[in-house]
Amino acid sequence: MKKIDKRWVIRLGSLVLSASLLGTVATLATGGDQTDPLVTLSYLNQTAIPQIVKQVEESAAVKQRELTKTFTDQINLYLQQGGQTGSGGSASYTLVSMSGGQVMSLGVGCEVLLRIGAVTVRADSAPALIDLSGGGTINTGASLTRNHLYMSTIPDRTLTASGDVKLLVRGSYSVA
């Protein structure tokens, strides 16, 4: 009998080993299926989803800080530009008392509600004021109706008091 050369045995063994490794790698590379998923539910619940939630929370916190800073900057700018002046102007109504002959100048967007007394409106163009309660307008020389809410939508509108007057005012105004 012929003796087998050691080189052939080594080559044959290497070939069998390579074939087994390739088969194993091919089997593992096919991924999972319905019965054997590639990603397990426990991996999703314990690792993947908490990481995603953490990233979203961090992103939301950064965005919230940016929005808060922008909002604060805008409010400060509004206040610096006269959003709340010493002569009048605020987010809530202010009780203003006037005596006969005093004149109140109204800023755009100023709201006025006559409570006591009589007041006439002056303006260079029509309409002088918008009557928010009645849904109409009033022109220069007209008197305000008590308990009606009026709005100045055009600059240079004035109110002149006839006697003692009490008004609720919201927005920018000045009394002279």
Short mmCIF file of N, CA and C in Angstrom, two decimals:
data_model
loop_
_atom_site.label_atom_id
_atom_site.label_comp_id
_atom_site.label_asym_id
_atom_site.label_seq_id
_atom_site.Cartn_x
_atom_site.Cartn_y
_atom_site.Cartn_z
N MET A 1 0.81 -1.15 0.00
CA MET A 1 0.00 0.00 0.00
C MET A 1 0.88 1.24 0.00
N LYS A 2 0.34 2.18 -0.66
CA LYS A 2 1.07 3.40 -0.84
C LYS A 2 0.90 4.30 0.38
N LYS A 3 1.92 4.89 0.76
CA LYS A 3 1.89 5.79 1.89
C LYS A 3 1.37 7.16 1.43
N ILE A 4 0.46 7.74 2.20
CA ILE A 4 -0.14 9.04 1.85
C ILE A 4 0.83 10.13 2.29
N ASP A 5 1.03 11.04 1.38
CA ASP A 5 1.94 12.15 1.64
C ASP A 5 1.30 13.10 2.66
N LYS A 6 2.11 13.60 3.58
CA LYS A 6 1.61 14.49 4.63
C LYS A 6 1.05 15.79 4.02
N ARG A 7 1.60 16.23 2.94
CA ARG A 7 1.13 17.48 2.33
C ARG A 7 -0.31 17.33 1.87
N TRP A 8 -0.67 16.15 1.35
CA TRP A 8 -2.05 15.94 0.88
C TRP A 8 -3.01 15.89 2.06
N VAL A 9 -2.58 15.31 3.14
CA VAL A 9 -3.42 15.24 4.33
C VAL A 9 -3.68 16.66 4.86
N ILE A 10 -2.66 17.47 4.88
CA ILE A 10 -2.81 18.85 5.37
C ILE A 10 -3.72 19.62 4.43
N ARG A 11 -3.54 19.44 3.12
CA ARG A 11 -4.40 20.14 2.16
C ARG A 11 -5.85 19.70 2.28
N LEU A 12 -6.06 18.40 2.39
CA LEU A 12 -7.43 17.88 2.53
C LEU A 12 -8.07 18.36 3.83
N GLY A 13 -7.34 18.38 4.91
CA GLY A 13 -7.85 18.86 6.20
C GLY A 13 -8.18 20.35 6.14
N SER A 14 -7.33 21.11 5.48
CA SER A 14 -7.58 22.54 5.32
C SER A 14 -8.84 22.78 4.50
N LEU A 15 -9.02 21.98 3.47
CA LEU A 15 -10.21 22.11 2.61
C LEU A 15 -11.48 21.79 3.39
N VAL A 16 -11.49 20.75 4.19
CA VAL A 16 -12.65 20.38 5.00
C VAL A 16 -12.94 21.46 6.04
N LEU A 17 -11.89 21.95 6.68
CA LEU A 17 -12.05 23.00 7.68
C LEU A 17 -12.60 24.29 7.05
N SER A 18 -12.11 24.67 5.89
CA SER A 18 -12.59 25.87 5.18
C SER A 18 -14.05 25.72 4.80
N ALA A 19 -14.42 24.55 4.30
CA ALA A 19 -15.82 24.31 3.91
C ALA A 19 -16.74 24.41 5.12
N SER A 20 -16.32 23.85 6.27
CA SER A 20 -17.16 23.94 7.46
C SER A 20 -17.29 25.38 7.94
N LEU A 21 -16.20 26.13 7.92
CA LEU A 21 -16.26 27.53 8.34
C LEU A 21 -17.17 28.34 7.42
N LEU A 22 -17.05 28.13 6.12
CA LEU A 22 -17.90 28.85 5.16
C LEU A 22 -19.36 28.49 5.35
N GLY A 23 -19.66 27.27 5.62
CA GLY A 23 -21.05 26.85 5.86
C GLY A 23 -21.61 27.48 7.12
N THR A 24 -20.80 27.54 8.17
CA THR A 24 -21.23 28.15 9.42
C THR A 24 -21.47 29.64 9.24
N VAL A 25 -20.56 30.32 8.57
CA VAL A 25 -20.70 31.75 8.33
C VAL A 25 -21.94 32.01 7.47
N ALA A 26 -22.18 31.22 6.46
CA ALA A 26 -23.34 31.40 5.59
C ALA A 26 -24.63 31.21 6.38
N THR A 27 -24.65 30.23 7.27
CA THR A 27 -25.84 29.99 8.08
C THR A 27 -26.10 31.16 9.03
N LEU A 28 -25.08 31.69 9.64
CA LEU A 28 -25.24 32.80 10.56
C LEU A 28 -25.58 34.11 9.83
N ALA A 29 -25.13 34.27 8.62
CA ALA A 29 -25.34 35.51 7.87
C ALA A 29 -26.75 35.65 7.32
N THR A 30 -27.52 34.59 7.28
CA THR A 30 -28.87 34.68 6.72
C THR A 30 -29.81 35.48 7.59
N GLY A 31 -29.51 35.76 8.86
CA GLY A 31 -30.37 36.56 9.72
C GLY A 31 -31.48 35.73 10.31
N GLY A 32 -32.41 36.44 10.93
CA GLY A 32 -33.50 35.76 11.61
C GLY A 32 -34.72 35.63 10.73
N ASP A 33 -35.69 34.91 11.23
CA ASP A 33 -36.98 34.79 10.56
C ASP A 33 -38.07 34.95 11.61
N GLN A 34 -39.28 34.59 11.29
CA GLN A 34 -40.41 34.78 12.18
C GLN A 34 -40.23 34.04 13.51
N THR A 35 -39.68 32.85 13.46
CA THR A 35 -39.53 32.07 14.69
C THR A 35 -38.22 32.37 15.42
N ASP A 36 -37.22 32.86 14.69
CA ASP A 36 -35.93 33.16 15.28
C ASP A 36 -35.52 34.57 14.86
N PRO A 37 -36.02 35.59 15.57
CA PRO A 37 -35.75 36.96 15.14
C PRO A 37 -34.28 37.34 15.33
N LEU A 38 -33.83 38.22 14.46
CA LEU A 38 -32.46 38.69 14.55
C LEU A 38 -32.29 39.61 15.76
N VAL A 39 -33.31 40.45 16.05
CA VAL A 39 -33.30 41.32 17.21
C VAL A 39 -34.38 40.82 18.16
N THR A 40 -34.02 40.62 19.39
CA THR A 40 -34.99 40.08 20.33
C THR A 40 -35.78 41.20 20.99
N LEU A 41 -36.94 40.87 21.47
CA LEU A 41 -37.80 41.83 22.14
C LEU A 41 -37.13 42.36 23.41
N SER A 42 -36.43 41.51 24.12
CA SER A 42 -35.75 41.96 25.34
C SER A 42 -34.66 42.99 25.01
N TYR A 43 -33.97 42.84 23.88
CA TYR A 43 -32.97 43.84 23.47
C TYR A 43 -33.65 45.18 23.20
N LEU A 44 -34.79 45.14 22.51
CA LEU A 44 -35.52 46.37 22.23
C LEU A 44 -35.97 47.05 23.52
N ASN A 45 -36.58 46.28 24.42
CA ASN A 45 -37.12 46.84 25.66
C ASN A 45 -36.04 47.31 26.62
N GLN A 46 -34.92 46.60 26.70
CA GLN A 46 -33.92 46.91 27.69
C GLN A 46 -32.80 47.83 27.19
N THR A 47 -32.57 47.87 25.88
CA THR A 47 -31.43 48.63 25.38
C THR A 47 -31.84 49.69 24.35
N ALA A 48 -32.43 49.27 23.26
CA ALA A 48 -32.67 50.18 22.14
C ALA A 48 -33.67 51.28 22.49
N ILE A 49 -34.83 50.94 23.01
CA ILE A 49 -35.86 51.94 23.29
C ILE A 49 -35.41 52.92 24.38
N PRO A 50 -34.80 52.48 25.48
CA PRO A 50 -34.32 53.47 26.46
C PRO A 50 -33.29 54.44 25.87
N GLN A 51 -32.43 53.96 24.98
CA GLN A 51 -31.45 54.86 24.34
C GLN A 51 -32.15 55.89 23.47
N ILE A 52 -33.15 55.46 22.71
CA ILE A 52 -33.89 56.38 21.84
C ILE A 52 -34.64 57.40 22.68
N VAL A 53 -35.30 56.96 23.74
CA VAL A 53 -36.04 57.87 24.62
C VAL A 53 -35.08 58.90 25.24
N LYS A 54 -33.91 58.46 25.67
CA LYS A 54 -32.92 59.37 26.26
C LYS A 54 -32.49 60.43 25.25
N GLN A 55 -32.25 60.02 24.00
CA GLN A 55 -31.85 60.97 22.96
C GLN A 55 -32.96 61.99 22.69
N VAL A 56 -34.20 61.53 22.63
CA VAL A 56 -35.33 62.43 22.38
C VAL A 56 -35.49 63.41 23.54
N GLU A 57 -35.39 62.93 24.78
CA GLU A 57 -35.50 63.81 25.94
C GLU A 57 -34.40 64.87 25.96
N GLU A 58 -33.18 64.47 25.63
CA GLU A 58 -32.07 65.43 25.58
C GLU A 58 -32.32 66.48 24.50
N SER A 59 -32.79 66.02 23.35
CA SER A 59 -33.10 66.95 22.24
C SER A 59 -34.20 67.91 22.63
N ALA A 60 -35.23 67.41 23.27
CA ALA A 60 -36.35 68.26 23.70
C ALA A 60 -35.90 69.27 24.75
N ALA A 61 -35.04 68.86 25.66
CA ALA A 61 -34.54 69.77 26.69
C ALA A 61 -33.73 70.91 26.06
N VAL A 62 -32.90 70.58 25.08
CA VAL A 62 -32.11 71.61 24.39
C VAL A 62 -33.03 72.58 23.68
N LYS A 63 -34.02 72.06 22.97
CA LYS A 63 -34.97 72.91 22.23
C LYS A 63 -35.76 73.78 23.20
N GLN A 64 -36.17 73.23 24.34
CA GLN A 64 -36.92 74.01 25.33
C GLN A 64 -36.07 75.16 25.87
N ARG A 65 -34.78 74.89 26.14
CA ARG A 65 -33.90 75.96 26.60
C ARG A 65 -33.78 77.06 25.54
N GLU A 66 -33.65 76.67 24.27
CA GLU A 66 -33.54 77.66 23.19
C GLU A 66 -34.82 78.50 23.10
N LEU A 67 -35.97 77.86 23.16
CA LEU A 67 -37.24 78.57 23.06
C LEU A 67 -37.46 79.49 24.26
N THR A 68 -37.09 79.03 25.44
CA THR A 68 -37.23 79.86 26.63
C THR A 68 -36.36 81.10 26.52
N LYS A 69 -35.13 80.94 26.05
CA LYS A 69 -34.24 82.08 25.88
C LYS A 69 -34.80 83.04 24.83
N THR A 70 -35.29 82.52 23.71
CA THR A 70 -35.86 83.38 22.67
C THR A 70 -37.07 84.13 23.19
N PHE A 71 -37.93 83.45 23.92
CA PHE A 71 -39.13 84.08 24.48
C PHE A 71 -38.75 85.18 25.47
N THR A 72 -37.80 84.89 26.34
CA THR A 72 -37.36 85.88 27.33
C THR A 72 -36.76 87.09 26.63
N ASP A 73 -35.94 86.86 25.60
CA ASP A 73 -35.36 87.97 24.84
C ASP A 73 -36.43 88.82 24.18
N GLN A 74 -37.45 88.18 23.62
CA GLN A 74 -38.52 88.94 22.96
C GLN A 74 -39.32 89.76 23.97
N ILE A 75 -39.59 89.20 25.14
CA ILE A 75 -40.32 89.95 26.17
C ILE A 75 -39.50 91.14 26.63
N ASN A 76 -38.21 90.93 26.86
CA ASN A 76 -37.35 92.04 27.28
C ASN A 76 -37.30 93.13 26.22
N LEU A 77 -37.21 92.74 24.96
CA LEU A 77 -37.21 93.72 23.87
C LEU A 77 -38.52 94.48 23.83
N TYR A 78 -39.63 93.79 24.01
CA TYR A 78 -40.95 94.43 24.03
C TYR A 78 -41.02 95.47 25.15
N LEU A 79 -40.55 95.10 26.32
CA LEU A 79 -40.59 96.02 27.46
C LEU A 79 -39.66 97.21 27.24
N GLN A 80 -38.51 96.99 26.60
CA GLN A 80 -37.59 98.08 26.32
C GLN A 80 -38.16 99.05 25.29
N GLN A 81 -38.99 98.54 24.38
CA GLN A 81 -39.56 99.38 23.33
C GLN A 81 -40.86 100.05 23.75
N GLY A 82 -41.19 100.01 25.00
CA GLY A 82 -42.36 100.72 25.49
C GLY A 82 -43.59 99.87 25.66
N GLY A 83 -43.45 98.59 25.73
CA GLY A 83 -44.60 97.72 25.95
C GLY A 83 -45.28 98.02 27.27
N GLN A 84 -44.52 98.59 28.19
CA GLN A 84 -45.10 99.00 29.47
C GLN A 84 -44.40 100.29 29.86
N THR A 85 -45.06 101.42 29.62
CA THR A 85 -44.46 102.72 29.87
C THR A 85 -45.03 103.32 31.13
N GLY A 86 -44.36 104.34 31.64
CA GLY A 86 -44.82 105.01 32.85
C GLY A 86 -46.09 105.80 32.62
N SER A 87 -46.33 106.26 31.37
CA SER A 87 -47.51 107.06 31.10
C SER A 87 -48.74 106.19 30.89
N GLY A 88 -48.57 104.93 30.82
CA GLY A 88 -49.70 104.02 30.67
C GLY A 88 -49.37 102.96 29.66
N GLY A 89 -49.90 101.81 29.84
CA GLY A 89 -49.69 100.72 28.92
C GLY A 89 -49.37 99.46 29.68
N SER A 90 -50.25 98.48 29.61
CA SER A 90 -49.99 97.23 30.30
C SER A 90 -50.90 96.17 29.72
N ALA A 91 -50.73 94.95 30.19
CA ALA A 91 -51.54 93.83 29.73
C ALA A 91 -52.88 93.80 30.42
N SER A 92 -53.05 94.51 31.54
CA SER A 92 -54.32 94.54 32.24
C SER A 92 -54.89 95.96 32.20
N TYR A 93 -56.15 96.06 32.55
CA TYR A 93 -56.80 97.38 32.53
C TYR A 93 -56.33 98.23 33.71
N THR A 94 -56.20 99.52 33.44
CA THR A 94 -55.80 100.49 34.46
C THR A 94 -56.92 101.51 34.60
N LEU A 95 -57.28 101.85 35.84
CA LEU A 95 -58.28 102.87 36.08
C LEU A 95 -57.61 104.24 35.96
N VAL A 96 -58.13 105.05 35.03
CA VAL A 96 -57.57 106.39 34.80
C VAL A 96 -58.65 107.41 35.12
N SER A 97 -58.31 108.39 35.98
CA SER A 97 -59.24 109.48 36.30
C SER A 97 -58.76 110.73 35.57
N MET A 98 -59.71 111.45 34.97
CA MET A 98 -59.40 112.70 34.27
C MET A 98 -60.38 113.76 34.74
N SER A 99 -59.94 115.01 34.71
CA SER A 99 -60.84 116.12 35.04
C SER A 99 -61.13 116.90 33.76
N GLY A 100 -62.11 117.80 33.83
CA GLY A 100 -62.56 118.54 32.66
C GLY A 100 -61.43 119.21 31.90
N GLY A 101 -61.40 119.03 30.58
CA GLY A 101 -60.40 119.65 29.72
C GLY A 101 -59.15 118.83 29.51
N GLN A 102 -58.91 117.81 30.32
CA GLN A 102 -57.72 116.97 30.12
C GLN A 102 -57.89 116.15 28.84
N VAL A 103 -56.76 115.90 28.18
CA VAL A 103 -56.77 115.16 26.91
C VAL A 103 -55.92 113.90 27.06
N MET A 104 -56.49 112.78 26.60
CA MET A 104 -55.78 111.51 26.60
C MET A 104 -55.46 111.15 25.16
N SER A 105 -54.17 110.91 24.87
CA SER A 105 -53.74 110.45 23.54
C SER A 105 -53.65 108.93 23.58
N LEU A 106 -54.24 108.28 22.58
CA LEU A 106 -54.30 106.82 22.55
C LEU A 106 -53.30 106.27 21.54
N GLY A 107 -52.59 105.21 21.93
CA GLY A 107 -51.71 104.51 21.01
C GLY A 107 -52.50 103.49 20.20
N VAL A 108 -51.90 102.99 19.15
CA VAL A 108 -52.56 101.98 18.32
C VAL A 108 -52.76 100.72 19.15
N GLY A 109 -53.97 100.19 19.13
CA GLY A 109 -54.31 98.99 19.89
C GLY A 109 -54.79 99.27 21.29
N CYS A 110 -54.83 100.54 21.70
CA CYS A 110 -55.28 100.90 23.04
C CYS A 110 -56.80 100.67 23.14
N GLU A 111 -57.23 100.10 24.25
CA GLU A 111 -58.65 99.86 24.51
C GLU A 111 -59.11 100.77 25.64
N VAL A 112 -60.31 101.32 25.48
CA VAL A 112 -60.85 102.27 26.46
C VAL A 112 -62.30 101.88 26.77
N LEU A 113 -62.64 101.91 28.06
CA LEU A 113 -64.01 101.65 28.49
C LEU A 113 -64.41 102.79 29.42
N LEU A 114 -65.39 103.58 29.01
CA LEU A 114 -65.86 104.71 29.82
C LEU A 114 -66.75 104.19 30.94
N ARG A 115 -66.42 104.54 32.19
CA ARG A 115 -67.21 104.12 33.34
C ARG A 115 -68.05 105.26 33.89
N ILE A 116 -67.44 106.44 34.09
CA ILE A 116 -68.16 107.57 34.69
C ILE A 116 -67.79 108.82 33.90
N GLY A 117 -68.81 109.68 33.63
CA GLY A 117 -68.56 110.97 32.99
C GLY A 117 -68.84 110.96 31.51
N ALA A 118 -68.36 112.02 30.86
CA ALA A 118 -68.57 112.18 29.42
C ALA A 118 -67.23 112.50 28.75
N VAL A 119 -67.01 111.88 27.58
CA VAL A 119 -65.77 112.05 26.83
C VAL A 119 -66.10 112.17 25.36
N THR A 120 -65.41 113.10 24.66
CA THR A 120 -65.56 113.20 23.21
C THR A 120 -64.25 112.80 22.56
N VAL A 121 -64.37 112.24 21.36
CA VAL A 121 -63.21 111.74 20.65
C VAL A 121 -62.83 112.71 19.53
N ARG A 122 -61.53 112.86 19.27
CA ARG A 122 -61.02 113.71 18.20
C ARG A 122 -60.05 112.88 17.36
N ALA A 123 -60.16 113.05 16.03
CA ALA A 123 -59.28 112.35 15.11
C ALA A 123 -59.24 113.11 13.79
N ASP A 124 -58.13 112.98 13.07
CA ASP A 124 -57.99 113.65 11.78
C ASP A 124 -58.66 112.90 10.64
N SER A 125 -58.89 111.60 10.83
CA SER A 125 -59.52 110.79 9.78
C SER A 125 -60.55 109.86 10.40
N ALA A 126 -61.42 109.32 9.56
CA ALA A 126 -62.46 108.41 10.05
C ALA A 126 -62.00 106.98 9.80
N PRO A 127 -62.38 106.06 10.59
CA PRO A 127 -63.11 106.18 11.84
C PRO A 127 -62.18 106.60 12.97
N ALA A 128 -62.75 107.27 13.95
CA ALA A 128 -61.95 107.71 15.09
C ALA A 128 -61.63 106.52 15.99
N LEU A 129 -62.66 105.76 16.36
CA LEU A 129 -62.48 104.57 17.21
C LEU A 129 -63.41 103.47 16.73
N ILE A 130 -63.05 102.24 17.06
CA ILE A 130 -63.90 101.08 16.78
C ILE A 130 -64.67 100.77 18.06
N ASP A 131 -66.00 100.65 17.94
CA ASP A 131 -66.84 100.28 19.08
C ASP A 131 -66.93 98.76 19.11
N LEU A 132 -66.12 98.14 19.96
CA LEU A 132 -66.09 96.69 20.03
C LEU A 132 -67.37 96.11 20.61
N SER A 133 -68.03 96.85 21.49
CA SER A 133 -69.27 96.36 22.10
C SER A 133 -70.42 96.40 21.11
N GLY A 134 -70.52 97.48 20.35
CA GLY A 134 -71.62 97.63 19.40
C GLY A 134 -71.32 97.10 18.02
N GLY A 135 -70.05 96.87 17.74
CA GLY A 135 -69.68 96.33 16.44
C GLY A 135 -69.63 97.39 15.35
N GLY A 136 -69.52 98.65 15.72
CA GLY A 136 -69.49 99.72 14.72
C GLY A 136 -68.28 100.61 14.92
N THR A 137 -68.38 101.82 14.37
CA THR A 137 -67.31 102.81 14.51
C THR A 137 -67.92 104.12 14.98
N ILE A 138 -67.06 104.99 15.54
CA ILE A 138 -67.50 106.34 15.88
C ILE A 138 -66.50 107.31 15.25
N ASN A 139 -66.97 108.48 14.90
CA ASN A 139 -66.13 109.47 14.23
C ASN A 139 -65.83 110.64 15.14
N THR A 140 -65.00 111.54 14.67
CA THR A 140 -64.57 112.67 15.46
C THR A 140 -65.75 113.51 15.94
N GLY A 141 -65.66 114.00 17.16
CA GLY A 141 -66.71 114.80 17.75
C GLY A 141 -67.78 114.00 18.48
N ALA A 142 -67.81 112.69 18.31
CA ALA A 142 -68.82 111.85 18.97
C ALA A 142 -68.44 111.61 20.43
N SER A 143 -69.45 111.35 21.24
CA SER A 143 -69.23 111.03 22.65
C SER A 143 -69.17 109.51 22.82
N LEU A 144 -68.35 109.06 23.76
CA LEU A 144 -68.29 107.62 24.05
C LEU A 144 -69.51 107.23 24.87
N THR A 145 -70.01 106.03 24.62
CA THR A 145 -71.13 105.49 25.39
C THR A 145 -70.56 104.75 26.60
N ARG A 146 -71.18 104.95 27.77
CA ARG A 146 -70.71 104.27 28.97
C ARG A 146 -70.81 102.76 28.81
N ASN A 147 -69.82 102.09 29.38
CA ASN A 147 -69.74 100.62 29.41
C ASN A 147 -69.60 99.99 28.03
N HIS A 148 -69.16 100.77 27.04
CA HIS A 148 -68.82 100.22 25.74
C HIS A 148 -67.30 100.19 25.64
N LEU A 149 -66.78 99.14 25.02
CA LEU A 149 -65.34 98.99 24.85
C LEU A 149 -64.96 99.52 23.47
N TYR A 150 -63.99 100.44 23.44
CA TYR A 150 -63.53 101.06 22.21
C TYR A 150 -62.06 100.73 21.99
N MET A 151 -61.65 100.68 20.69
CA MET A 151 -60.26 100.42 20.36
C MET A 151 -59.76 101.44 19.35
N SER A 152 -58.54 101.91 19.58
CA SER A 152 -57.88 102.82 18.66
C SER A 152 -57.05 101.98 17.70
N THR A 153 -57.37 102.05 16.40
CA THR A 153 -56.65 101.25 15.41
C THR A 153 -55.76 102.09 14.50
N ILE A 154 -55.82 103.41 14.68
CA ILE A 154 -55.02 104.34 13.89
C ILE A 154 -54.37 105.31 14.87
N PRO A 155 -53.13 105.75 14.61
CA PRO A 155 -52.48 106.68 15.55
C PRO A 155 -53.17 108.04 15.60
N ASP A 156 -52.81 108.84 16.60
CA ASP A 156 -53.27 110.22 16.78
C ASP A 156 -54.77 110.32 17.06
N ARG A 157 -55.26 109.50 17.95
CA ARG A 157 -56.64 109.58 18.43
C ARG A 157 -56.59 110.15 19.84
N THR A 158 -57.47 111.10 20.14
CA THR A 158 -57.49 111.70 21.47
C THR A 158 -58.89 111.69 22.05
N LEU A 159 -58.94 111.68 23.39
CA LEU A 159 -60.20 111.78 24.12
C LEU A 159 -60.13 113.03 25.00
N THR A 160 -61.18 113.84 24.99
CA THR A 160 -61.23 115.04 25.81
C THR A 160 -62.32 114.87 26.86
N ALA A 161 -61.95 115.07 28.13
CA ALA A 161 -62.89 114.88 29.23
C ALA A 161 -63.76 116.12 29.39
N SER A 162 -65.06 115.90 29.65
CA SER A 162 -66.01 116.97 29.98
C SER A 162 -66.40 116.75 31.43
N GLY A 163 -65.68 117.35 32.35
CA GLY A 163 -65.93 117.12 33.78
C GLY A 163 -65.08 115.97 34.28
N ASP A 164 -65.45 115.45 35.46
CA ASP A 164 -64.71 114.32 36.04
C ASP A 164 -65.07 113.04 35.31
N VAL A 165 -64.04 112.27 34.93
CA VAL A 165 -64.22 111.07 34.11
C VAL A 165 -63.38 109.95 34.71
N LYS A 166 -63.92 108.74 34.64
CA LYS A 166 -63.17 107.54 35.01
C LYS A 166 -63.25 106.57 33.83
N LEU A 167 -62.07 106.11 33.41
CA LEU A 167 -61.95 105.20 32.27
C LEU A 167 -61.14 103.97 32.67
N LEU A 168 -61.45 102.85 32.09
CA LEU A 168 -60.59 101.68 32.17
C LEU A 168 -59.81 101.66 30.86
N VAL A 169 -58.48 101.60 30.95
CA VAL A 169 -57.64 101.68 29.75
C VAL A 169 -56.66 100.52 29.75
N ARG A 170 -56.49 99.92 28.57
CA ARG A 170 -55.48 98.87 28.38
C ARG A 170 -54.71 99.21 27.11
N GLY A 171 -53.40 99.30 27.23
CA GLY A 171 -52.57 99.65 26.09
C GLY A 171 -51.82 100.95 26.37
N SER A 172 -51.17 101.48 25.33
CA SER A 172 -50.35 102.68 25.55
C SER A 172 -51.21 103.94 25.39
N TYR A 173 -50.98 104.88 26.29
CA TYR A 173 -51.71 106.14 26.30
C TYR A 173 -50.90 107.17 27.07
N SER A 174 -51.30 108.42 26.94
CA SER A 174 -50.71 109.47 27.77
C SER A 174 -51.79 110.52 28.04
N VAL A 175 -51.75 111.11 29.22
CA VAL A 175 -52.73 112.12 29.61
C VAL A 175 -52.01 113.45 29.78
N ALA A 176 -52.58 114.49 29.14
CA ALA A 176 -51.98 115.83 29.27
C ALA A 176 -53.01 116.80 29.81
#
